Amino acid sequence: MKNLVLFGPPGAGKGTQSEKLIQKYGFVHISTGDLFRWHTKNDTPLGKRVKEIMNSGALVPDEITIAMLKEELDKNPNAKGFLFDGFPRTVPQAEALDQFMKANHSAIHFVIALDVSEEEVRVRIAKRRTTENRADDEEEKLNKRITEYFTKTIHVLPFYESQKRLVTVHGIGEVNTIFENICKVLDK
Ligand code: AMP
């Protein structure tokens, strides 16, 4: 089993595709967004620290995010493969992830970026707002999240591209078609 980073803006379909990939390949799913939401929902000390930041739509500082991720990796020493969803979002996070993988005599084997335009992302999140009621999908927060992606997170792409580890998959269209295109990359 190999390790995969699934990359894309908020609303790109990372969650939907992750579910299908886990079912097919048995990855251990690590979504830093889900982990932070769990902490805020359960009012843990970490949840208390990040609640305001998350609700503003800003990125949680690297130091906190990387520590949480490391803890999650340590909980799964026998995982055959990880699927990272929403992590890394900054170059220091990507570097930390490589170090953690190396320490476990492993690596990030695939980085798949779901290519979805800003316009499409806004339409999808507007829809999701009516069904999921996520605090960070509210309009003014959404603007901040999209800005965070296009000003900070996007810089992670050249990091992986320069190492020839990046594959872009068109992220608009039928969920199953997008899924098949991701599988083709993984099964090569
Ligand atoms: P997501 O569900 O992945 O869009 O994440 C929801 C929120 O959690 C983001 O808007 C950030 O506030 C925070 N978050 C999730 N993952 C990260 C990360 N890798 N780095 C910093 N903040 C993150």
XYZ file of N, CA, C and O and ligand atoms in Angstrom:
775
model
N 0.849 -1.210 0.000
C 0.000 0.000 0.000
C 0.880 1.254 0.000
O 1.944 1.267 0.572
N 0.373 2.277 -0.662
C 1.147 3.511 -0.771
C 0.418 4.641 -0.068
O -0.736 4.500 0.310
N 1.106 5.751 0.085
C 0.517 6.919 0.754
C 0.157 7.987 -0.266
O 0.920 8.243 -1.200
N -0.999 8.580 -0.031
C -1.550 9.530 -1.005
C -1.938 10.840 -0.339
O -2.546 10.843 0.728
N -1.582 11.942 -0.995
C -2.103 13.249 -0.597
C -3.146 13.637 -1.634
O -2.866 13.632 -2.839
N -4.352 13.946 -1.155
C -5.409 14.419 -2.050
C -5.540 15.919 -1.820
O -5.783 16.363 -0.694
N -5.345 16.653 -2.901
C -5.178 18.089 -2.795
C -6.263 18.818 -3.587
O -6.687 18.338 -4.631
N -6.698 19.965 -3.094
C -7.670 20.748 -3.861
C -8.316 21.797 -2.980
O -8.249 21.706 -1.755
N -8.966 22.790 -3.590
C -9.590 23.860 -2.806
C -10.771 23.343 -1.978
O -11.260 22.235 -2.233
N -11.262 24.133 -1.014
C -12.459 23.724 -0.271
C -13.584 23.477 -1.276
O -13.763 24.262 -2.206
N -14.293 22.369 -1.106
C -15.403 22.084 -2.021
C -14.975 21.371 -3.297
O -15.788 21.168 -4.198
N -13.717 20.946 -3.381
C -13.237 20.284 -4.607
C -13.745 18.851 -4.721
O -13.650 18.244 -5.787
N -14.248 18.308 -3.608
C -14.711 16.916 -3.631
C -13.735 15.973 -2.951
O -13.808 14.756 -3.136
N -12.827 16.518 -2.150
C -11.827 15.681 -1.482
C -12.501 14.671 -0.550
O -12.119 13.513 -0.509
N -13.513 15.140 0.185
C -14.206 14.255 1.131
C -14.903 13.110 0.415
O -14.766 11.946 0.785
N -15.636 13.438 -0.644
C -16.381 12.427 -1.415
C -15.430 11.405 -2.031
O -15.639 10.198 -1.929
N -14.375 11.896 -2.660
C -13.425 10.976 -3.306
C -12.666 10.164 -2.263
O -12.374 8.981 -2.483
N -12.374 10.779 -1.121
C -11.659 10.049 -0.059
C -12.467 8.831 0.373
O -11.921 7.737 0.507
N -13.771 9.029 0.575
C -14.623 7.913 1.017
C -14.534 6.742 0.045
O -14.414 5.590 0.446
N -14.601 7.059 -1.242
C -14.561 6.000 -2.251
C -13.182 5.326 -2.299
O -13.069 4.110 -2.445
N -12.144 6.116 -2.131
C -10.783 5.570 -2.182
C -10.501 4.661 -0.982
O -9.845 3.627 -1.109
N -11.032 5.056 0.170
C -10.843 4.248 1.382
C -11.517 2.899 1.208
O -10.972 1.861 1.553
N -12.732 2.964 0.649
C -13.482 1.723 0.428
C -12.732 0.787 -0.513
O -12.634 -0.405 -0.272
N -12.176 1.351 -1.563
C -11.512 0.502 -2.555
C -10.127 0.037 -2.102
O -9.753 -1.106 -2.319
N -9.353 0.948 -1.492
C -7.946 0.618 -1.227
C -7.613 0.392 0.255
O -6.513 -0.040 0.572
N -8.555 0.719 1.149
C -8.302 0.504 2.573
C -7.322 1.463 3.207
O -6.667 1.133 4.200
N -7.211 2.659 2.656
C -6.343 3.679 3.266
C -6.833 4.035 4.670
O -8.040 4.005 4.931
N -5.907 4.423 5.533
C -6.291 5.107 6.771
C -6.442 6.584 6.397
O -5.523 7.205 5.861
N -7.634 7.114 6.640
C -7.972 8.474 6.226
C -7.567 9.486 7.291
O -8.013 9.377 8.429
N -6.745 10.448 6.926
C -6.426 11.514 7.874
C -6.854 12.839 7.266
O -6.224 13.347 6.329
N -7.964 13.371 7.782
C -8.461 14.678 7.353
C -8.247 15.645 8.505
O -8.884 15.514 9.557
N -7.343 16.597 8.326
C -7.072 17.537 9.423
C -8.310 18.402 9.704
O -8.562 18.754 10.846
N -9.105 18.694 8.668
C -10.350 19.450 8.882
C -11.299 18.674 9.789
O -11.861 19.225 10.743
N -11.473 17.365 9.512
C -12.356 16.531 10.346
C -11.816 16.451 11.776
O -12.585 16.494 12.738
N -10.498 16.319 11.898
C -9.904 16.221 13.246
C -10.136 17.515 14.031
O -10.545 17.486 15.191
N -9.899 18.645 13.371
C -10.144 19.927 14.061
C -11.622 20.078 14.424
O -11.955 20.550 15.504
N -12.516 19.663 13.510
C -13.958 19.765 13.811
C -14.318 18.883 15.000
O -15.125 19.257 15.841
N -13.687 17.700 15.099
C -13.949 16.805 16.228
C -13.524 17.489 17.531
O -14.252 17.458 18.526
N -12.352 18.102 17.500
C -11.845 18.766 18.716
C -12.736 19.946 19.129
O -12.999 20.133 20.314
N -13.193 20.725 18.160
C -14.034 21.875 18.536
C -15.396 21.394 19.040
O -15.908 21.903 20.026
N -15.931 20.360 18.397
C -17.231 19.824 18.806
C -17.174 19.273 20.238
O -18.108 19.418 21.020
N -16.065 18.634 20.562
C -15.923 18.014 21.875
C -15.257 18.939 22.898
O -14.942 18.502 24.005
N -15.017 20.187 22.470
C -14.498 21.211 23.372
C -13.213 20.780 24.097
O -13.052 21.027 25.297
N -12.321 20.125 23.381
C -11.035 19.721 23.960
C -10.134 20.958 24.078
O -10.422 21.997 23.463
N -9.025 20.875 24.813
C -8.108 22.025 24.883
C -7.659 22.475 23.483
O -7.619 23.669 23.196
N -7.373 21.513 22.614
C -6.987 21.874 21.243
C -8.168 22.544 20.527
O -7.998 23.553 19.834
N -9.353 21.991 20.719
C -10.558 22.562 20.111
C -10.755 24.014 20.523
O -11.085 24.870 19.699
N -10.522 24.289 21.796
C -10.684 25.660 22.304
C -9.675 26.607 21.642
O -9.977 27.751 21.359
N -8.469 26.073 21.396
C -7.422 26.910 20.792
C -7.729 27.264 19.346
O -7.381 28.343 18.877
N -8.372 26.330 18.620
C -8.516 26.537 17.170
C -9.903 27.019 16.741
O -10.087 27.398 15.587
N -10.852 27.008 17.659
C -12.241 27.312 17.296
C -12.394 28.652 16.553
O -12.968 28.712 15.459
N -11.843 29.702 17.172
C -11.973 31.037 16.571
C -11.301 31.100 15.210
O -11.825 31.688 14.266
N -10.121 30.491 15.142
C -9.358 30.518 13.884
C -10.164 29.828 12.789
O -10.340 30.358 11.694
N -10.675 28.639 13.106
C -11.453 27.896 12.110
C -12.696 28.653 11.695
O -13.040 28.698 10.515
N -13.365 29.230 12.682
C -14.602 29.946 12.353
C -14.359 31.187 11.511
O -15.250 31.655 10.818
N -13.125 31.703 11.565
C -12.820 32.871 10.732
C -12.480 32.436 9.306
O -12.394 33.263 8.406
N -12.218 31.139 9.128
C -11.852 30.638 7.794
C -10.348 30.655 7.558
O -9.881 30.297 6.479
N -9.578 31.087 8.575
C -8.120 31.140 8.415
C -7.514 29.760 8.635
O -8.164 28.858 9.174
N -6.249 29.613 8.240
C -5.542 28.362 8.495
C -5.081 28.334 9.949
O -4.656 29.353 10.492
N -5.133 27.167 10.551
C -4.592 26.960 11.893
C -3.064 26.996 11.759
O -2.522 26.491 10.765
N -2.336 27.611 12.731
C -0.874 27.676 12.597
C -0.233 26.299 12.400
O -0.703 25.290 12.938
N 0.852 26.303 11.634
C 1.543 25.047 11.294
C 1.912 24.232 12.525
O 1.755 23.006 12.532
N 2.423 24.920 13.517
C 2.913 24.218 14.717
C 1.815 23.324 15.323
O 2.044 22.159 15.650
N 0.610 23.875 15.427
C -0.517 23.131 16.008
C -0.941 22.003 15.069
O -1.158 20.863 15.482
N -1.033 22.330 13.794
C -1.528 21.358 12.807
C -0.571 20.182 12.665
O -0.993 19.019 12.635
N 0.716 20.488 12.613
C 1.718 19.430 12.423
C 1.749 18.519 13.653
O 1.836 17.291 13.523
N 1.637 19.113 14.845
C 1.640 18.298 16.076
C 0.429 17.359 16.098
O 0.542 16.186 16.469
N -0.729 17.875 15.682
C -1.942 17.043 15.666
C -1.788 15.905 14.651
O -2.164 14.757 14.922
N -1.217 16.220 13.507
C -1.039 15.199 12.477
C -0.093 14.098 12.961
O -0.350 12.908 12.778
N 0.987 14.511 13.611
C 1.981 13.546 14.106
C 1.325 12.585 15.101
O 1.541 11.372 15.044
N 0.488 13.151 15.959
C -0.218 12.337 16.950
C -1.095 11.289 16.251
O -1.148 10.131 16.659
N -1.746 11.722 15.188
C -2.636 10.823 14.447
C -1.845 9.717 13.742
O -2.273 8.569 13.712
N -0.678 10.063 13.224
C 0.173 9.050 12.579
C 0.619 8.019 13.612
O 0.613 6.819 13.356
N 0.976 8.520 14.791
C 1.466 7.626 15.848
C 0.384 6.664 16.343
O 0.687 5.611 16.883
N -0.882 7.063 16.153
C -1.993 6.194 16.578
C -2.187 5.026 15.613
O -2.949 4.112 15.881
N -1.567 5.121 14.443
C -1.791 4.108 13.395
C -0.470 3.497 12.915
O -0.148 3.570 11.726
N 0.297 2.877 13.829
C 1.630 2.400 13.429
C 1.577 1.273 12.399
O 2.544 1.068 11.672
N 0.439 0.573 12.338
C 0.379 -0.561 11.411
C -0.370 -0.255 10.116
O -0.692 -1.182 9.362
N -0.648 1.029 9.890
C -1.400 1.380 8.673
C -0.614 0.965 7.441
O 0.596 1.166 7.372
N -1.328 0.398 6.483
C -0.635 0.003 5.247
C -0.477 1.199 4.315
O 0.420 1.251 3.498
N -1.397 2.140 4.436
C -1.310 3.327 3.592
C -2.201 4.425 4.141
O -3.271 4.145 4.662
N -1.717 5.669 4.023
C -2.498 6.809 4.509
C -3.036 7.612 3.336
O -2.360 7.755 2.308
N -4.223 8.148 3.541
C -4.757 9.132 2.596
C -4.860 10.454 3.357
O -5.617 10.566 4.317
N -4.060 11.424 2.963
C -4.069 12.735 3.615
C -5.005 13.665 2.850
O -4.847 13.860 1.637
N -5.958 14.196 3.581
C -7.029 15.004 2.974
C -7.040 16.359 3.706
O -7.294 16.411 4.901
N -6.702 17.417 2.983
C -6.650 18.743 3.631
C -5.330 19.008 4.324
O -5.180 20.004 5.030
N -4.377 18.156 4.120
C -3.029 18.304 4.659
C -2.062 17.707 3.634
O -2.337 16.607 3.147
N -0.958 18.360 3.295
C -0.464 19.641 3.787
C -1.123 20.826 3.086
O -1.538 20.729 1.945
N -1.170 21.951 3.788
C -1.713 23.180 3.209
C -0.666 24.275 3.140
O -0.966 25.374 2.662
N 0.527 24.005 3.632
C 1.635 24.966 3.524
C 2.894 24.150 3.226
O 2.927 22.936 3.471
N 3.924 24.838 2.724
C 5.174 24.126 2.421
C 5.803 23.544 3.695
O 6.222 22.373 3.687
N 5.846 24.278 4.828
C 6.385 23.636 6.044
C 5.618 22.366 6.430
O 6.218 21.396 6.904
N 4.316 22.336 6.202
C 3.545 21.118 6.495
C 3.973 19.982 5.553
O 4.116 18.830 5.968
N 4.191 20.326 4.285
C 4.606 19.302 3.310
C 5.978 18.749 3.692
O 6.233 17.540 3.600
N 6.859 19.637 4.141
C 8.204 19.194 4.539
C 8.133 18.310 5.776
O 8.820 17.286 5.869
N 7.272 18.706 6.731
C 7.119 17.906 7.959
C 6.578 16.519 7.602
O 7.031 15.506 8.136
N 5.629 16.478 6.678
C 5.034 15.200 6.286
C 6.098 14.278 5.684
O 6.164 13.092 6.010
N 6.945 14.838 4.828
C 8.029 14.025 4.243
C 8.940 13.470 5.338
O 9.353 12.312 5.286
N 9.227 14.310 6.311
C 10.112 13.853 7.409
C 9.467 12.720 8.194
O 10.120 11.735 8.528
N 8.168 12.868 8.495
C 7.471 11.829 9.258
C 7.459 10.512 8.479
O 7.647 9.439 9.037
N 7.224 10.623 7.173
C 7.178 9.414 6.344
C 8.551 8.749 6.313
O 8.674 7.540 6.452
N 9.584 9.584 6.167
C 10.954 9.072 6.101
C 11.325 8.359 7.403
O 11.943 7.282 7.385
N 10.908 8.949 8.515
C 11.203 8.344 9.824
C 10.564 6.964 9.948
O 11.041 6.117 10.694
N 9.472 6.755 9.198
C 8.802 5.443 9.202
C 9.227 4.590 8.017
O 8.517 3.651 7.648
N 10.349 4.967 7.390
C 10.878 4.249 6.223
C 9.828 4.182 5.116
O 9.658 3.158 4.453
N 9.069 5.252 4.984
C 8.049 5.306 3.955
C 8.170 6.640 3.202
O 9.189 7.333 3.331
N 7.153 6.962 2.423
C 7.193 8.189 1.614
C 5.782 8.543 1.179
O 4.860 7.735 1.336
N 5.641 9.750 0.646
C 4.390 10.102 -0.030
C 4.569 9.676 -1.485
O 5.416 10.216 -2.190
N 3.786 8.700 -1.898
C 3.984 8.144 -3.238
C 3.188 8.875 -4.310
O 3.593 8.915 -5.455
N 2.026 9.398 -3.912
C 1.176 10.094 -4.882
C 0.670 11.408 -4.296
O 0.272 11.445 -3.129
N 0.669 12.437 -5.125
C 0.005 13.686 -4.752
C -0.951 13.980 -5.898
O -0.520 14.226 -7.034
N -2.235 13.894 -5.604
C -3.232 14.118 -6.652
C -3.980 15.406 -6.346
O -4.557 15.559 -5.263
N -3.924 16.341 -7.289
C -4.619 17.617 -7.119
C -5.915 17.581 -7.923
O -5.891 17.326 -9.134
N -7.025 17.812 -7.246
C -8.308 17.922 -7.954
C -8.418 19.347 -8.478
O -8.408 20.311 -7.703
N -8.498 19.444 -9.777
C -8.515 20.749 -10.413
C -9.969 21.226 -10.565
O -10.705 20.694 -11.392
N -10.349 22.196 -9.734
C -11.711 22.743 -9.762
C -11.606 24.265 -9.692
O -10.870 24.788 -8.850
N -12.333 24.955 -10.568
C -12.225 26.415 -10.610
C -12.848 27.046 -9.374
O -13.707 26.454 -8.710
N -12.438 28.269 -9.105
C -12.962 29.009 -7.957
C -14.484 29.178 -8.077
O -15.215 29.041 -7.102
N -14.941 29.431 -9.298
C -16.376 29.628 -9.545
C -17.183 28.381 -9.148
O -18.182 28.452 -8.438
N -16.706 27.224 -9.598
C -17.380 25.948 -9.306
C -17.374 25.659 -7.797
O -18.368 25.209 -7.227
N -16.254 25.952 -7.165
C -16.124 25.728 -5.723
C -17.175 26.537 -4.956
O -17.808 26.051 -4.028
N -17.376 27.771 -5.392
C -18.355 28.634 -4.708
C -19.779 28.090 -4.857
O -20.563 28.103 -3.916
N -20.088 27.591 -6.049
C -21.423 27.023 -6.290
C -21.623 25.792 -5.404
O -22.650 25.631 -4.741
N -20.608 24.930 -5.347
C -20.723 23.689 -4.562
C -20.879 23.989 -3.072
O -21.658 23.337 -2.381
N -20.105 24.942 -2.570
C -20.176 25.210 -1.129
C -21.516 25.861 -0.783
O -22.074 25.596 0.276
N -22.048 26.656 -1.697
C -23.364 27.250 -1.461
C -24.400 26.134 -1.296
O -25.270 26.187 -0.428
N -24.271 25.080 -2.104
C -25.185 23.925 -2.014
C -24.974 23.188 -0.698
O -25.917 22.816 -0.016
N -23.693 22.960 -0.351
C -23.356 22.208 0.853
C -23.884 22.920 2.098
O -24.289 22.294 3.064
N -23.920 24.247 2.023
C -24.392 25.048 3.151
C -25.838 24.694 3.515
O -26.244 24.748 4.662
N -26.617 24.343 2.484
C -28.033 24.042 2.729
C -28.221 22.653 3.348
O -29.251 22.371 3.926
N -27.214 21.770 3.233
C -27.383 20.410 3.756
C -26.527 20.095 4.975
O -26.931 19.334 5.839
N -25.319 20.667 5.078
C -24.400 20.238 6.137
C -24.272 21.191 7.315
O -23.767 20.815 8.370
N -24.639 22.447 7.132
C -24.564 23.425 8.215
C -23.192 23.519 8.880
O -23.065 23.457 10.095
N -22.136 23.602 8.065
C -20.791 23.764 8.604
C -20.517 25.241 8.832
O -20.683 26.055 7.937
N -20.067 25.589 10.043
C -19.866 27.000 10.400
C -18.901 27.688 9.429
O -19.060 28.854 9.101
N -17.911 26.926 8.935
C -16.918 27.565 8.066
C -17.379 27.695 6.621
O -16.654 28.175 5.765
N -18.620 27.267 6.315
C -19.159 27.452 4.973
C -19.976 28.744 4.851
O -20.468 29.065 3.780
N -20.141 29.468 5.962
C -20.903 30.725 5.884
C -20.162 31.695 4.967
O -18.929 31.685 4.906
N -20.944 32.585 4.345
C -20.402 33.343 3.219
C -19.087 34.091 3.473
O -18.112 33.932 2.742
N -19.052 34.901 4.551
C -17.833 35.709 4.747
C -16.628 34.823 5.090
O -15.488 35.100 4.724
N -16.915 33.690 5.771
C -15.832 32.763 6.119
C -15.353 32.019 4.885
O -14.178 31.731 4.729
N -16.300 31.747 4.024
C -15.958 31.051 2.789
C -14.971 31.874 1.964
O -13.996 31.346 1.430
N -15.216 33.186 1.890
C -14.304 34.053 1.139
C -12.894 33.926 1.694
O -11.922 33.832 0.957
N -12.804 33.915 3.021
C -11.494 33.811 3.670
C -10.848 32.456 3.348
O -9.658 32.382 3.035
N -11.637 31.392 3.398
C -11.080 30.052 3.138
C -10.565 29.948 1.706
O -9.513 29.369 1.455
N -11.327 30.529 0.789
C -10.891 30.463 -0.610
C -9.634 31.301 -0.807
O -8.693 30.889 -1.489
N -9.596 32.466 -0.146
C -8.391 33.305 -0.233
C -7.193 32.574 0.359
O -6.098 32.594 -0.211
N -7.392 31.902 1.487
C -6.297 31.145 2.112
C -5.770 30.093 1.138
O -4.574 29.893 1.021
N -6.689 29.455 0.440
C -6.262 28.423 -0.506
C -5.447 29.034 -1.643
O -4.350 28.578 -1.940
N -6.011 30.099 -2.255
C -5.351 30.632 -3.444
C -4.135 31.508 -3.135
O -3.346 31.796 -4.023
N -3.940 31.909 -1.872
C -2.733 32.684 -1.539
C -1.679 31.843 -0.818
O -0.496 32.094 -0.953
N -2.101 30.863 -0.030
C -1.111 30.091 0.746
C -0.978 28.652 0.262
O 0.094 28.198 -0.089
N -2.103 27.948 0.256
C -2.056 26.503 0.009
C -1.559 26.179 -1.395
O -0.853 25.186 -1.596
N -1.908 27.042 -2.346
C -1.530 26.803 -3.743
C -0.011 26.637 -3.908
O 0.458 25.946 -4.796
N 0.760 27.236 -2.991
C 2.231 27.151 -3.083
C 2.767 25.761 -2.792
O 3.946 25.497 -3.005
N 1.910 24.901 -2.287
C 2.350 23.527 -2.035
C 2.486 22.785 -3.385
O 3.298 21.875 -3.510
N 1.704 23.213 -4.379
C 1.730 22.508 -5.672
C 3.115 22.542 -6.334
O 3.631 21.490 -6.705
N 3.750 23.736 -6.478
C 5.098 23.722 -7.077
C 6.113 22.919 -6.268
O 7.043 22.351 -6.827
N 5.898 22.847 -4.945
C 6.786 22.049 -4.092
C 6.792 20.597 -4.580
O 7.840 19.977 -4.760
N 5.600 20.050 -4.815
C 5.507 18.660 -5.270
C 5.819 18.524 -6.768
O 6.393 17.535 -7.201
N 5.431 19.552 -7.514
C 5.642 19.515 -8.970
C 7.137 19.457 -9.291
O 7.575 18.700 -10.145
N 7.917 20.249 -8.545
C 9.359 20.299 -8.808
C 10.008 18.947 -8.502
O 11.082 18.640 -8.990
N 9.340 18.152 -7.689
C 9.882 16.823 -7.376
C 9.206 15.737 -8.220
O 9.354 14.557 -7.938
N 8.440 16.202 -9.203
C 7.743 15.287 -10.137
C 6.816 14.309 -9.397
O 6.720 13.138 -9.743
N 6.190 14.809 -8.361
C 5.281 13.930 -7.609
C 3.818 14.314 -7.804
O 2.939 13.679 -7.244
N 3.567 15.375 -8.582
C 2.204 15.898 -8.683
C 1.472 15.395 -9.930
O 2.002 15.450 -11.032
N 0.245 14.918 -9.717
C -0.623 14.567 -10.848
C -1.915 15.361 -10.671
O -2.510 15.361 -9.593
N -2.332 16.051 -11.736
C -3.572 16.821 -11.666
C -4.698 16.021 -12.303
O -4.528 15.466 -13.395
N -5.837 15.951 -11.602
C -7.010 15.255 -12.138
C -8.134 16.284 -12.251
O -8.402 17.022 -11.284
N -8.771 16.317 -13.415
C -9.875 17.251 -13.620
C -10.988 16.929 -12.624
O -11.468 15.798 -12.557
N -11.382 17.937 -11.834
C -12.294 17.663 -10.720
C -13.736 18.077 -10.946
O -14.527 18.114 -10.012
N -14.091 18.400 -12.203
C -15.474 18.775 -12.485
C -16.104 17.688 -13.355
O -15.480 17.217 -14.300
N -17.327 17.297 -12.989
C -18.022 16.258 -13.754
C -18.570 15.194 -12.823
O -18.747 15.426 -11.628
N -18.837 14.020 -13.383
C -19.408 12.899 -12.617
C -18.443 12.424 -11.529
O -17.258 12.209 -11.805
N -18.966 12.230 -10.337
C -18.144 11.753 -9.220
C -17.401 10.465 -9.600
O -16.203 10.313 -9.345
N -18.130 9.538 -10.271
C -17.522 8.244 -10.606
C -16.426 8.364 -11.665
O -15.454 7.615 -11.634
N -16.608 9.299 -12.589
C -15.573 9.485 -13.625
C -14.302 10.032 -12.977
O -13.186 9.578 -13.275
N -14.491 10.995 -12.073
C -13.331 11.577 -11.387
C -12.634 10.471 -10.579
O -11.404 10.344 -10.600
N -13.459 9.648 -9.926
C -12.911 8.548 -9.124
C -12.088 7.587 -9.992
O -10.964 7.216 -9.638
N -12.640 7.222 -11.154
C -11.913 6.304 -12.048
C -10.585 6.912 -12.486
O -9.576 6.212 -12.582
N -10.597 8.223 -12.733
C -9.353 8.872 -13.162
C -8.307 8.866 -12.039
O -7.113 8.718 -12.297
N -8.768 8.993 -10.803
C -7.830 8.913 -9.672
C -7.288 7.483 -9.565
O -6.083 7.272 -9.385
N -8.193 6.509 -9.715
C -7.767 5.098 -9.614
C -6.721 4.757 -10.672
O -5.774 4.017 -10.402
N -6.903 5.331 -11.868
C -5.926 5.055 -12.947
C -4.525 5.492 -12.513
O -3.537 4.830 -12.800
N -4.460 6.623 -11.819
C -3.156 7.117 -11.343
C -2.585 6.150 -10.316
O -1.409 5.770 -10.369
N -3.444 5.710 -9.385
C -2.972 4.850 -8.297
C -2.606 3.449 -8.786
O -1.726 2.795 -8.216
N -3.300 2.986 -9.830
C -3.099 1.603 -10.287
C -1.978 1.474 -11.323
O -1.656 0.368 -11.738
N -1.419 2.596 -11.747
C -0.396 2.567 -12.806
C 0.797 1.711 -12.431
O 1.263 1.758 -11.302
P -11.281 21.543 5.716
O -12.474 20.765 6.148
O -10.144 20.664 5.288
O -11.602 22.593 4.703
O -10.724 22.305 7.021
C -11.546 23.164 7.791
C -10.669 24.180 8.537
O -9.755 23.488 9.402
C -9.785 25.044 7.658
O -10.497 26.173 7.154
C -8.684 25.447 8.635
O -9.128 26.430 9.563
C -8.492 24.155 9.417
N -7.513 23.270 8.772
C -7.751 22.019 8.258
N -6.623 21.481 7.769
C -5.643 22.399 7.962
C -4.269 22.436 7.660
N -3.650 21.408 7.033
N -3.569 23.551 8.003
C -4.157 24.578 8.640
N -5.461 24.619 8.944
C -6.209 23.544 8.615
